[in-house]
Amino acid sequence: MGNRRKALRTTAVGAVSATLVAGGVFGLAPAAQAATNGVRFVDIAGDGGMKLAANVVTPAGADGSHRYPLLVMPTAWGFPQVQYLAQAQKLADSGYVVVAYNVRGFWQSGGSIEVAGPPDVADASKVIDWALANTPSDAGHIGMAGVSYGAGISLLAAAYDKRIKAVASLSGWADLIDSIYSGRTEHSQATALLNGVGLVTGRPSAETSQVFKDFFASDLSKEQELIDWGKKRSPDTYVDRINKNGAAIMLANAWGDTIFPPNQIADFYGELTGPKRLELRPGDHATPELTGMFGLPNDVWTDTERWFDHYLKGDANGIDREQPVELKSRSTGGYEGYPDWKSVGATRKKIDLAGTTTIHTNVDSGADGGIVFLSSILDQVAQVPPVASIPLLPRRWAAVWRSGTYTSAQQVRGTVKLHTTVTDTKESGTLVAYLYDVGPLGLGKLVSNAPYTWHGQTPGQPFGADLELFSTAYDVPAGHHLALVVDTVDPLYIEHNPSGAQLTFSSPANDPSYVSIPLREQ
């Protein structure tokens, strides 16, 4: 994590984003409160007796003579307990007891923010205990669902509580470190957003505050502590327990999620051995399911209810017979089904990164991943991703390679992989790789990107670098070409290039450099 320079250069952007999200949270409460007929607001004793503010919605006419499947829903980061009321009402109307609760450290709940630590996982089981004792819920048919923070807690709870038979994780994470520290690079805008919302709506614990402080300080001596902290809070760490307990797991995320990029969720899906489903759609963090939280028609929530209907109620609705991997391209409106993640990018084409190119560091070339939330939402709504004029990118600060012009559309699906040889004039450094769809006039639309950082290299000594760009689904039109751009500065990330450093990219004959493009089978 090393170089402290520019560690907080995106804090202003993060603070603005945090304010926008917090404003949305405050704005949600009155509308949700207006639709609370039949809702009971309660306090539940969580782990250690900590108060958890909750609401309970039961099926109409429930009189205790019949037991119903139970759904427990922890709130998202920074959201109040009324977050799920619209969906809770719908689920109760279809025969579920729904208990939604504010996670500890936020709003009316007690305690401090533990970032899905052991107390949060224990709280989920305490809520289940309470629901079984105080509602007409069925101990043999229990599910958990949540958005974002609630999704991660739901997955973690499934590793520790065998009573949980089904989970719907919406915009959640599987590997917290691979989400906010992929490629050994701090995702500063996304983490500043989380930190800002936490400060506005909750009470971070001393440990949480210190972790954020160390993260933004880029203190390399704290790197292993950060990794250990994150792994303890990652469902992927406990995948063997999740598999042993056997809960049916549905994962729904967005291609452009700037907080929890899709790679780590796709990898986690591959490790699951029980009933499972993976859905990926255009958008940013929690935006695909957003309209459903207002009670509007929404594919994510529709599939969530179908998932629970089958695995908790036993309904023969066919969801178990559908292709388990369902994708929606950022370029088209239709869904595509696949038998597994490996089949998504069934074929690969390589673009050779020939020659030797040297770039200078510390200056933004103009190739960027965009702005947290805003850019991916624009792509989701209007199919307008971040753009750059590829011919005008200054070659002093950006290395550029291109494919040939395609005579037919290329359907990029899955994870783009970069392999190259780097020579740095310093021992630490950061590069950011971008893949662009470039039209006839040279305007490039961002297909994917990812950062990569190294420490402890010998200056002047070449080393191999392998990087996976964030998984995506994007159609490159006929008549366009792909361009790989590499530079060293992006406002989304903290960079670690000492002043005056230069990076040289080469393609040795015995280890050629390339970018591998996954394509849908035609």
Short mmCIF file of C-alpha atoms in Angstrom, two decimals:
data_model
loop_
_atom_site.label_atom_id
_atom_site.label_comp_id
_atom_site.label_asym_id
_atom_site.label_seq_id
_atom_site.Cartn_x
_atom_site.Cartn_y
_atom_site.Cartn_z
CA MET A 1 0.00 0.00 0.00
CA GLY A 2 3.11 2.20 0.43
CA ASN A 3 3.02 5.68 -1.10
CA ARG A 4 0.80 8.07 0.86
CA ARG A 5 0.68 10.65 -1.93
CA LYS A 6 -2.73 11.35 -3.37
CA ALA A 7 -4.28 8.95 -0.87
CA LEU A 8 -7.32 11.12 -0.37
CA ARG A 9 -7.42 12.98 -3.66
CA THR A 10 -10.88 11.61 -4.42
CA THR A 11 -12.33 12.21 -0.97
CA ALA A 12 -14.26 15.23 -2.22
CA VAL A 13 -15.95 13.16 -4.90
CA GLY A 14 -16.62 10.42 -2.37
CA ALA A 15 -18.13 12.89 0.07
CA VAL A 16 -20.44 14.29 -2.59
CA SER A 17 -21.54 10.76 -3.54
CA ALA A 18 -22.07 9.91 0.11
CA THR A 19 -24.23 12.98 0.54
CA LEU A 20 -26.34 11.98 -2.48
CA VAL A 21 -26.84 8.46 -1.17
CA ALA A 22 -27.60 9.69 2.33
CA GLY A 23 -30.13 12.08 0.86
CA GLY A 24 -31.78 9.17 -0.90
CA VAL A 25 -31.93 7.29 2.39
CA PHE A 26 -33.58 10.15 4.21
CA GLY A 27 -35.97 10.64 1.31
CA LEU A 28 -37.03 7.00 1.33
CA ALA A 29 -38.36 6.90 4.88
CA PRO A 30 -41.53 9.03 4.56
CA ALA A 31 -42.75 7.25 1.42
CA ALA A 32 -42.09 3.85 2.93
CA GLN A 33 -43.72 4.80 6.23
CA ALA A 34 -46.88 5.72 4.38
CA ALA A 35 -47.32 2.08 3.31
CA THR A 36 -46.97 0.40 6.68
CA ASN A 37 -50.47 -1.00 7.16
CA GLY A 38 -50.12 -4.32 8.98
CA VAL A 39 -46.50 -3.69 9.90
CA ARG A 40 -45.34 -4.18 13.45
CA PHE A 41 -42.26 -2.27 14.63
CA VAL A 42 -40.29 -4.11 17.29
CA ASP A 43 -36.95 -4.14 19.08
CA ILE A 44 -35.04 -7.44 18.97
CA ALA A 45 -32.18 -8.39 21.25
CA GLY A 46 -29.21 -9.18 19.05
CA ASP A 47 -25.87 -10.67 20.01
CA GLY A 48 -24.90 -9.61 23.52
CA GLY A 49 -28.38 -8.17 24.06
CA MET A 50 -27.75 -5.31 21.59
CA LYS A 51 -30.95 -3.64 20.40
CA LEU A 52 -31.86 -4.22 16.76
CA ALA A 53 -34.68 -2.06 15.39
CA ALA A 54 -36.90 -4.22 13.21
CA ASN A 55 -40.25 -4.46 11.47
CA VAL A 56 -42.43 -7.53 11.03
CA VAL A 57 -44.92 -8.15 8.25
CA THR A 58 -47.14 -11.25 8.37
CA PRO A 59 -49.67 -12.67 5.93
CA ALA A 60 -53.15 -11.19 6.21
CA GLY A 61 -55.34 -13.21 8.52
CA ALA A 62 -52.44 -15.02 10.21
CA ASP A 63 -53.86 -16.16 13.55
CA GLY A 64 -51.23 -18.60 14.78
CA SER A 65 -53.05 -21.68 13.50
CA HIS A 66 -50.74 -21.98 10.49
CA ARG A 67 -46.97 -21.67 10.08
CA TYR A 68 -45.43 -19.69 7.21
CA PRO A 69 -41.95 -19.62 5.65
CA LEU A 70 -39.74 -17.00 7.31
CA LEU A 71 -37.62 -14.42 5.48
CA VAL A 72 -35.07 -12.40 7.46
CA MET A 73 -33.73 -9.28 5.73
CA PRO A 74 -30.80 -7.24 7.11
CA THR A 75 -30.66 -3.67 5.79
CA ALA A 76 -28.14 -2.27 3.36
CA TRP A 77 -25.28 -0.06 4.50
CA GLY A 78 -26.72 3.24 5.74
CA PHE A 79 -30.38 2.45 5.05
CA PRO A 80 -33.15 2.58 7.70
CA GLN A 81 -35.29 -0.38 8.71
CA VAL A 82 -38.09 0.60 6.33
CA GLN A 83 -35.89 -0.10 3.31
CA TYR A 84 -37.64 -3.32 2.32
CA LEU A 85 -41.22 -2.48 3.30
CA ALA A 86 -42.60 -2.48 -0.24
CA GLN A 87 -41.13 -5.89 -0.99
CA ALA A 88 -41.93 -7.19 2.51
CA GLN A 89 -45.61 -6.36 1.93
CA LYS A 90 -45.57 -8.24 -1.38
CA LEU A 91 -43.84 -11.23 0.15
CA ALA A 92 -46.24 -11.29 3.10
CA ASP A 93 -49.17 -11.16 0.69
CA SER A 94 -47.80 -14.29 -0.99
CA GLY A 95 -47.47 -16.15 2.29
CA TYR A 96 -44.22 -15.25 4.05
CA VAL A 97 -43.44 -13.88 7.49
CA VAL A 98 -40.87 -11.14 6.84
CA VAL A 99 -38.63 -9.67 9.52
CA ALA A 100 -36.42 -6.82 8.35
CA TYR A 101 -33.97 -5.27 10.76
CA ASN A 102 -31.48 -2.46 10.96
CA VAL A 103 -28.01 -3.90 11.25
CA ARG A 104 -26.06 -2.90 14.33
CA GLY A 105 -24.40 0.48 14.36
CA PHE A 106 -26.90 2.18 12.04
CA TRP A 107 -29.94 4.34 12.75
CA GLN A 108 -32.09 3.16 15.69
CA SER A 109 -30.17 -0.07 16.28
CA GLY A 110 -27.58 -0.11 19.03
CA GLY A 111 -23.89 -0.92 18.92
CA SER A 112 -21.23 0.05 16.42
CA ILE A 113 -20.58 -0.68 12.75
CA GLU A 114 -18.59 -3.92 12.58
CA VAL A 115 -18.61 -4.30 8.75
CA ALA A 116 -20.18 -7.77 8.74
CA GLY A 117 -17.99 -8.96 11.59
CA PRO A 118 -18.86 -11.85 13.92
CA PRO A 119 -21.42 -9.80 15.93
CA ASP A 120 -23.35 -9.06 12.71
CA VAL A 121 -23.43 -12.74 11.79
CA ALA A 122 -24.56 -13.67 15.30
CA ASP A 123 -27.27 -10.99 15.13
CA ALA A 124 -28.85 -12.74 12.13
CA SER A 125 -29.28 -15.94 14.15
CA LYS A 126 -30.71 -13.99 17.07
CA VAL A 127 -33.30 -12.45 14.76
CA ILE A 128 -34.25 -15.93 13.53
CA ASP A 129 -34.57 -17.09 17.16
CA TRP A 130 -36.85 -14.14 17.93
CA ALA A 131 -39.00 -14.68 14.84
CA LEU A 132 -39.56 -18.35 15.61
CA ALA A 133 -40.64 -17.46 19.14
CA ASN A 134 -42.80 -14.43 18.30
CA THR A 135 -44.30 -14.93 14.84
CA PRO A 136 -46.18 -17.74 13.05
CA SER A 137 -43.02 -18.72 11.18
CA ASP A 138 -41.93 -22.23 10.25
CA ALA A 139 -38.55 -23.37 11.65
CA GLY A 140 -38.09 -25.75 8.73
CA HIS A 141 -38.45 -23.11 6.01
CA ILE A 142 -36.16 -20.13 6.65
CA GLY A 143 -34.53 -17.83 4.10
CA MET A 144 -32.44 -14.68 4.17
CA ALA A 145 -32.26 -11.89 1.64
CA GLY A 146 -30.66 -8.49 1.48
CA VAL A 147 -29.22 -5.79 -0.71
CA SER A 148 -25.52 -4.87 -0.49
CA TYR A 149 -24.52 -5.03 3.18
CA GLY A 150 -27.58 -7.15 3.92
CA ALA A 151 -26.58 -9.50 1.09
CA GLY A 152 -23.13 -10.09 2.51
CA ILE A 153 -24.46 -10.69 6.01
CA SER A 154 -27.03 -13.14 4.61
CA LEU A 155 -24.31 -15.20 2.90
CA LEU A 156 -22.13 -15.17 6.02
CA ALA A 157 -25.08 -16.23 8.16
CA ALA A 158 -25.71 -19.19 5.83
CA ALA A 159 -22.23 -20.45 6.72
CA TYR A 160 -23.00 -20.47 10.43
CA ASP A 161 -26.72 -21.16 10.79
CA LYS A 162 -27.91 -24.49 9.36
CA ARG A 163 -31.52 -23.39 9.68
CA ILE A 164 -31.13 -21.09 6.66
CA LYS A 165 -32.32 -23.03 3.63
CA ALA A 166 -32.20 -20.35 0.93
CA VAL A 167 -30.45 -17.01 0.37
CA ALA A 168 -30.93 -14.20 -2.16
CA SER A 169 -27.81 -12.02 -2.22
CA LEU A 170 -28.53 -8.84 -4.19
CA SER A 171 -25.54 -6.63 -5.05
CA GLY A 172 -23.50 -8.36 -2.38
CA TRP A 173 -19.89 -9.39 -2.06
CA ALA A 174 -18.08 -12.70 -1.77
CA ASP A 175 -14.51 -11.44 -1.33
CA LEU A 176 -14.31 -8.07 0.41
CA ILE A 177 -10.61 -7.61 -0.33
CA ASP A 178 -11.00 -8.42 -4.01
CA SER A 179 -13.81 -5.85 -4.05
CA ILE A 180 -12.11 -2.78 -2.56
CA TYR A 181 -8.43 -3.76 -2.92
CA SER A 182 -8.24 -5.71 -6.17
CA GLY A 183 -4.86 -5.86 -7.83
CA ARG A 184 -3.33 -4.60 -4.53
CA THR A 185 -4.88 -1.23 -5.40
CA GLU A 186 -7.18 0.76 -3.12
CA HIS A 187 -10.55 1.55 -4.71
CA SER A 188 -10.61 4.98 -3.13
CA GLN A 189 -13.84 6.50 -4.48
CA ALA A 190 -15.94 3.46 -3.58
CA THR A 191 -14.44 3.15 -0.12
CA ALA A 192 -14.76 6.90 0.54
CA LEU A 193 -18.44 6.56 -0.32
CA LEU A 194 -18.90 3.73 2.19
CA ASN A 195 -16.98 5.60 4.84
CA GLY A 196 -18.95 8.80 4.28
CA VAL A 197 -22.34 7.08 4.44
CA GLY A 198 -21.26 5.21 7.57
CA LEU A 199 -20.30 8.44 9.30
CA VAL A 200 -23.57 10.14 8.32
CA THR A 201 -25.98 7.32 9.23
CA GLY A 202 -24.13 5.22 11.78
CA ARG A 203 -21.48 4.80 14.44
CA PRO A 204 -18.29 3.08 13.25
CA SER A 205 -16.48 0.93 15.82
CA ALA A 206 -12.93 1.82 16.78
CA GLU A 207 -11.66 -1.08 14.67
CA THR A 208 -13.70 0.03 11.65
CA SER A 209 -12.45 3.61 11.93
CA GLN A 210 -8.85 2.42 12.14
CA VAL A 211 -9.25 0.14 9.12
CA PHE A 212 -10.56 3.03 7.01
CA LYS A 213 -7.73 5.24 8.27
CA ASP A 214 -5.07 2.67 7.39
CA PHE A 215 -6.71 2.02 4.03
CA PHE A 216 -6.61 5.65 2.93
CA ALA A 217 -3.11 6.15 4.36
CA SER A 218 -1.86 3.39 2.02
CA ASP A 219 0.33 2.03 4.81
CA LEU A 220 2.04 -1.05 3.37
CA SER A 221 2.96 -2.24 6.86
CA LYS A 222 -0.79 -2.65 7.53
CA GLU A 223 -1.53 -4.55 4.32
CA GLN A 224 -1.67 -8.04 5.84
CA GLU A 225 -3.85 -6.78 8.69
CA LEU A 226 -6.26 -5.31 6.12
CA ILE A 227 -6.32 -8.56 4.16
CA ASP A 228 -6.95 -10.61 7.31
CA TRP A 229 -9.72 -8.22 8.38
CA GLY A 230 -11.38 -8.47 4.97
CA LYS A 231 -11.08 -12.23 4.65
CA LYS A 232 -12.78 -12.66 8.01
CA ARG A 233 -15.73 -10.80 6.51
CA SER A 234 -15.80 -12.59 3.15
CA PRO A 235 -18.33 -15.36 2.41
CA ASP A 236 -15.75 -16.91 0.07
CA THR A 237 -13.62 -17.71 3.14
CA TYR A 238 -16.43 -19.90 4.45
CA VAL A 239 -17.61 -21.45 1.18
CA ASP A 240 -16.96 -24.97 2.47
CA ARG A 241 -19.30 -24.32 5.39
CA ILE A 242 -21.94 -22.82 3.09
CA ASN A 243 -21.71 -25.87 0.85
CA LYS A 244 -21.92 -28.25 3.81
CA ASN A 245 -25.01 -26.50 5.16
CA GLY A 246 -26.60 -26.75 1.72
CA ALA A 247 -28.55 -23.50 1.41
CA ALA A 248 -29.81 -22.66 -2.08
CA ILE A 249 -27.89 -19.50 -3.10
CA MET A 250 -29.06 -16.89 -5.60
CA LEU A 251 -26.54 -14.16 -6.51
CA ALA A 252 -27.66 -11.06 -8.43
CA ASN A 253 -25.16 -8.28 -9.20
CA ALA A 254 -24.41 -5.55 -11.74
CA TRP A 255 -21.71 -5.46 -14.40
CA GLY A 256 -20.67 -1.95 -13.46
CA ASP A 257 -20.75 -2.35 -9.67
CA THR A 258 -18.02 0.03 -8.50
CA ILE A 259 -18.17 -1.22 -4.90
CA PHE A 260 -18.40 -4.99 -5.44
CA PRO A 261 -17.18 -5.71 -9.02
CA PRO A 262 -18.63 -8.88 -10.56
CA ASN A 263 -15.42 -10.96 -10.81
CA GLN A 264 -15.43 -11.98 -7.18
CA ILE A 265 -19.12 -12.96 -7.27
CA ALA A 266 -18.61 -15.04 -10.43
CA ASP A 267 -15.65 -16.85 -8.83
CA PHE A 268 -17.69 -17.52 -5.69
CA TYR A 269 -20.57 -18.88 -7.76
CA GLY A 270 -18.17 -21.40 -9.28
CA GLU A 271 -17.20 -22.64 -5.81
CA LEU A 272 -20.77 -23.30 -4.69
CA THR A 273 -21.88 -26.93 -4.90
CA GLY A 274 -25.53 -26.68 -3.82
CA PRO A 275 -28.51 -25.23 -5.70
CA LYS A 276 -27.33 -21.93 -7.13
CA ARG A 277 -28.17 -19.15 -9.57
CA LEU A 278 -26.13 -16.21 -10.91
CA GLU A 279 -27.72 -13.12 -12.48
CA LEU A 280 -25.71 -10.19 -13.88
CA ARG A 281 -27.27 -7.06 -15.37
CA PRO A 282 -26.22 -3.56 -16.47
CA GLY A 283 -25.91 -0.95 -13.73
CA ASP A 284 -23.91 0.00 -10.68
CA HIS A 285 -24.12 -1.00 -7.05
CA ALA A 286 -27.71 -1.88 -6.08
CA THR A 287 -29.20 -0.05 -9.07
CA PRO A 288 -30.72 -3.10 -10.85
CA GLU A 289 -32.97 -3.84 -7.87
CA LEU A 290 -33.63 -0.20 -6.90
CA THR A 291 -37.08 0.22 -8.50
CA GLY A 292 -38.31 -2.89 -6.72
CA MET A 293 -37.65 -1.29 -3.34
CA PHE A 294 -40.34 1.23 -4.28
CA GLY A 295 -42.76 -1.56 -5.16
CA LEU A 296 -42.35 -1.16 -8.93
CA PRO A 297 -41.97 -4.13 -11.30
CA ASN A 298 -38.42 -5.39 -11.13
CA ASP A 299 -36.77 -8.51 -12.56
CA VAL A 300 -34.36 -8.98 -9.64
CA TRP A 301 -37.11 -9.03 -7.02
CA THR A 302 -39.36 -11.17 -9.21
CA ASP A 303 -36.64 -13.82 -9.44
CA THR A 304 -35.93 -13.45 -5.72
CA GLU A 305 -39.52 -14.35 -4.90
CA ARG A 306 -39.49 -17.22 -7.39
CA TRP A 307 -36.29 -18.50 -5.76
CA PHE A 308 -37.86 -18.56 -2.32
CA ASP A 309 -41.16 -19.92 -3.63
CA HIS A 310 -39.34 -22.96 -4.97
CA TYR A 311 -36.78 -23.58 -2.21
CA LEU A 312 -38.91 -22.63 0.80
CA LYS A 313 -42.45 -23.38 -0.37
CA GLY A 314 -41.68 -26.18 -2.79
CA ASP A 315 -43.49 -24.51 -5.69
CA ALA A 316 -42.80 -26.15 -9.06
CA ASN A 317 -42.26 -22.81 -10.79
CA GLY A 318 -39.40 -24.04 -13.00
CA ILE A 319 -36.64 -21.79 -11.69
CA ASP A 320 -34.57 -24.86 -10.83
CA ARG A 321 -34.81 -26.07 -14.44
CA GLU A 322 -33.75 -22.78 -16.06
CA GLN A 323 -30.17 -22.08 -17.11
CA PRO A 324 -28.54 -21.18 -13.77
CA VAL A 325 -26.43 -18.32 -15.17
CA GLU A 326 -28.54 -15.50 -16.59
CA LEU A 327 -26.97 -12.41 -18.11
CA LYS A 328 -28.21 -9.23 -19.70
CA SER A 329 -25.77 -7.49 -22.03
CA ARG A 330 -25.00 -3.82 -21.55
CA SER A 331 -25.69 -3.39 -25.27
CA THR A 332 -28.97 -5.27 -25.76
CA GLY A 333 -32.20 -5.69 -23.85
CA GLY A 334 -32.56 -9.46 -23.84
CA TYR A 335 -31.45 -12.13 -21.38
CA GLU A 336 -28.99 -14.92 -22.17
CA GLY A 337 -28.86 -18.22 -20.32
CA TYR A 338 -25.78 -20.39 -19.73
CA PRO A 339 -25.21 -23.69 -17.93
CA ASP A 340 -22.24 -22.32 -15.97
CA TRP A 341 -19.86 -19.36 -15.79
CA LYS A 342 -17.21 -21.05 -17.93
CA SER A 343 -19.64 -21.20 -20.83
CA VAL A 344 -20.23 -17.43 -20.83
CA GLY A 345 -17.04 -16.64 -22.76
CA ALA A 346 -16.93 -19.90 -24.71
CA THR A 347 -14.17 -18.79 -27.09
CA ARG A 348 -11.23 -16.42 -26.73
CA LYS A 349 -9.38 -14.24 -29.18
CA LYS A 350 -6.00 -12.73 -28.42
CA ILE A 351 -4.81 -9.28 -29.36
CA ASP A 352 -1.01 -9.22 -29.52
CA LEU A 353 0.62 -6.39 -27.60
CA ALA A 354 3.71 -6.24 -29.79
CA GLY A 355 6.68 -3.94 -29.55
CA THR A 356 8.16 -1.95 -26.69
CA THR A 357 6.42 1.11 -25.28
CA THR A 358 7.51 3.44 -22.47
CA ILE A 359 5.16 5.79 -20.62
CA HIS A 360 5.67 8.36 -17.87
CA THR A 361 3.64 8.22 -14.68
CA ASN A 362 1.78 10.60 -12.35
CA VAL A 363 -0.39 12.24 -15.02
CA ASP A 364 -3.93 11.23 -15.97
CA SER A 365 -3.90 10.51 -19.70
CA GLY A 366 -7.64 11.05 -20.08
CA ALA A 367 -8.49 7.35 -20.08
CA ASP A 368 -10.58 6.85 -16.94
CA GLY A 369 -13.02 4.38 -15.43
CA GLY A 370 -15.54 7.17 -14.77
CA ILE A 371 -17.13 8.32 -11.52
CA VAL A 372 -18.42 5.93 -8.88
CA PHE A 373 -22.16 5.28 -9.38
CA LEU A 374 -22.77 8.05 -11.90
CA SER A 375 -20.94 6.53 -14.88
CA SER A 376 -22.39 3.03 -14.61
CA ILE A 377 -25.90 4.37 -14.02
CA LEU A 378 -25.58 6.42 -17.21
CA ASP A 379 -24.46 3.26 -18.99
CA GLN A 380 -27.41 1.34 -17.51
CA VAL A 381 -30.02 3.94 -18.45
CA ALA A 382 -28.68 5.31 -21.75
CA GLN A 383 -25.92 2.85 -22.79
CA VAL A 384 -23.37 5.66 -22.54
CA PRO A 385 -20.24 4.44 -20.73
CA PRO A 386 -17.18 6.62 -20.10
CA VAL A 387 -15.60 7.70 -23.38
CA ALA A 388 -12.18 8.82 -24.59
CA SER A 389 -10.78 9.91 -27.93
CA ILE A 390 -8.23 7.15 -28.44
CA PRO A 391 -6.16 8.92 -31.17
CA LEU A 392 -5.83 12.00 -28.95
CA LEU A 393 -4.61 10.18 -25.84
CA PRO A 394 -1.09 11.51 -25.16
CA ARG A 395 1.36 8.67 -25.79
CA ARG A 396 3.75 10.11 -23.22
CA TRP A 397 1.32 8.97 -20.50
CA ALA A 398 -0.70 6.23 -22.20
CA ALA A 399 0.27 3.05 -24.04
CA VAL A 400 -2.19 2.04 -26.76
CA TRP A 401 -2.63 -1.18 -28.74
CA ARG A 402 -5.46 -2.03 -31.09
CA SER A 403 -7.10 -4.97 -32.79
CA GLY A 404 -8.01 -5.05 -36.43
CA THR A 405 -11.37 -3.72 -37.53
CA TYR A 406 -14.10 -6.30 -37.04
CA THR A 407 -16.29 -7.22 -39.99
CA SER A 408 -18.98 -8.66 -37.69
CA ALA A 409 -20.21 -7.83 -34.20
CA GLN A 410 -18.10 -9.19 -31.34
CA GLN A 411 -20.05 -10.17 -28.22
CA VAL A 412 -17.62 -9.76 -25.34
CA ARG A 413 -18.76 -11.95 -22.44
CA GLY A 414 -16.90 -12.65 -19.23
CA THR A 415 -13.44 -11.68 -18.02
CA VAL A 416 -10.82 -10.00 -20.22
CA LYS A 417 -7.29 -11.09 -19.26
CA LEU A 418 -4.10 -9.10 -19.76
CA HIS A 419 -0.58 -10.52 -19.74
CA THR A 420 2.43 -8.28 -20.27
CA THR A 421 6.03 -7.69 -19.21
CA VAL A 422 6.72 -4.51 -17.25
CA THR A 423 9.97 -2.76 -16.43
CA ASP A 424 9.73 -0.03 -13.79
CA THR A 425 12.36 2.55 -12.96
CA LYS A 426 11.18 2.36 -9.33
CA GLU A 427 10.38 -0.51 -6.97
CA SER A 428 6.64 0.28 -6.65
CA GLY A 429 4.08 1.27 -9.19
CA THR A 430 0.49 1.15 -10.46
CA LEU A 431 -0.98 0.71 -13.89
CA VAL A 432 -4.62 0.84 -14.94
CA ALA A 433 -5.73 -1.12 -17.98
CA TYR A 434 -8.77 -0.13 -20.07
CA LEU A 435 -10.47 -1.92 -22.94
CA TYR A 436 -12.31 0.37 -25.34
CA ASP A 437 -14.78 -0.20 -28.17
CA VAL A 438 -13.51 2.26 -30.80
CA GLY A 439 -15.66 3.56 -33.65
CA PRO A 440 -14.55 4.83 -37.07
CA LEU A 441 -13.96 8.36 -35.72
CA GLY A 442 -11.70 7.15 -32.92
CA LEU A 443 -14.14 7.65 -30.05
CA GLY A 444 -13.71 4.87 -27.54
CA LYS A 445 -16.46 3.58 -25.26
CA LEU A 446 -15.23 1.86 -22.12
CA VAL A 447 -15.80 -1.91 -22.14
CA SER A 448 -13.90 -2.70 -18.92
CA ASN A 449 -10.98 -1.67 -16.74
CA ALA A 450 -8.99 -2.72 -13.68
CA PRO A 451 -5.96 -1.53 -11.66
CA TYR A 452 -2.73 -3.39 -10.85
CA THR A 453 -0.12 -2.43 -8.25
CA TRP A 454 3.26 -3.93 -7.34
CA HIS A 455 5.83 -3.38 -4.59
CA GLY A 456 9.37 -4.58 -4.02
CA GLN A 457 10.39 -4.96 -7.66
CA THR A 458 14.00 -4.38 -8.68
CA PRO A 459 14.22 -1.13 -10.69
CA GLY A 460 15.16 -1.83 -14.29
CA GLN A 461 14.37 -5.55 -14.01
CA PRO A 462 11.47 -6.84 -16.19
CA PHE A 463 8.68 -8.79 -14.50
CA GLY A 464 5.52 -10.46 -15.71
CA ALA A 465 2.13 -8.94 -14.91
CA ASP A 466 -1.22 -10.74 -15.18
CA LEU A 467 -4.42 -8.82 -14.67
CA GLU A 468 -8.10 -9.70 -14.97
CA LEU A 469 -10.28 -6.78 -16.02
CA PHE A 470 -13.73 -6.51 -14.44
CA SER A 471 -16.13 -9.02 -16.01
CA THR A 472 -18.66 -7.63 -18.44
CA ALA A 473 -21.08 -8.28 -21.31
CA TYR A 474 -20.71 -5.81 -24.17
CA ASP A 475 -21.35 -5.98 -27.92
CA VAL A 476 -18.76 -4.39 -30.22
CA PRO A 477 -20.46 -3.38 -33.50
CA ALA A 478 -19.17 -4.40 -36.91
CA GLY A 479 -16.82 -1.76 -38.31
CA HIS A 480 -15.35 -1.03 -34.86
CA HIS A 481 -12.16 -2.25 -33.24
CA LEU A 482 -10.95 -2.85 -29.70
CA ALA A 483 -8.17 -0.83 -28.09
CA LEU A 484 -6.23 -1.64 -24.95
CA VAL A 485 -5.02 1.47 -23.14
CA VAL A 486 -2.66 1.42 -20.16
CA ASP A 487 -1.91 4.48 -18.05
CA THR A 488 -1.02 5.13 -14.40
CA VAL A 489 -3.62 7.49 -12.90
CA ASP A 490 -7.37 7.05 -12.43
CA PRO A 491 -9.57 8.98 -9.97
CA LEU A 492 -11.25 5.70 -8.94
CA TYR A 493 -8.05 4.34 -7.41
CA ILE A 494 -5.03 5.27 -5.29
CA GLU A 495 -1.89 5.01 -7.39
CA HIS A 496 1.58 4.10 -6.14
CA ASN A 497 3.94 5.53 -8.74
CA PRO A 498 6.83 7.51 -7.22
CA SER A 499 7.44 10.88 -8.81
CA GLY A 500 9.30 10.64 -12.09
CA ALA A 501 8.81 6.91 -12.58
CA GLN A 502 8.61 5.42 -16.05
CA LEU A 503 7.06 2.12 -17.11
CA THR A 504 8.17 0.11 -20.12
CA PHE A 505 5.94 -2.57 -21.64
CA SER A 506 7.59 -5.22 -23.79
CA SER A 507 6.72 -8.51 -25.47
CA PRO A 508 9.63 -10.98 -25.21
CA ALA A 509 9.73 -13.69 -27.88
CA ASN A 510 9.59 -16.41 -25.21
CA ASP A 511 6.76 -14.73 -23.30
CA PRO A 512 4.67 -12.57 -25.65
CA SER A 513 2.27 -10.00 -24.28
CA TYR A 514 -1.41 -10.15 -25.14
CA VAL A 515 -4.94 -9.32 -24.08
CA SER A 516 -7.37 -12.25 -24.20
CA ILE A 517 -10.97 -11.38 -25.13
CA PRO A 518 -13.78 -13.77 -24.09
CA LEU A 519 -16.49 -14.01 -26.73
CA ARG A 520 -19.94 -15.53 -26.74
CA GLU A 521 -20.17 -18.62 -28.91
CA GLN A 522 -21.82 -17.65 -32.18
#
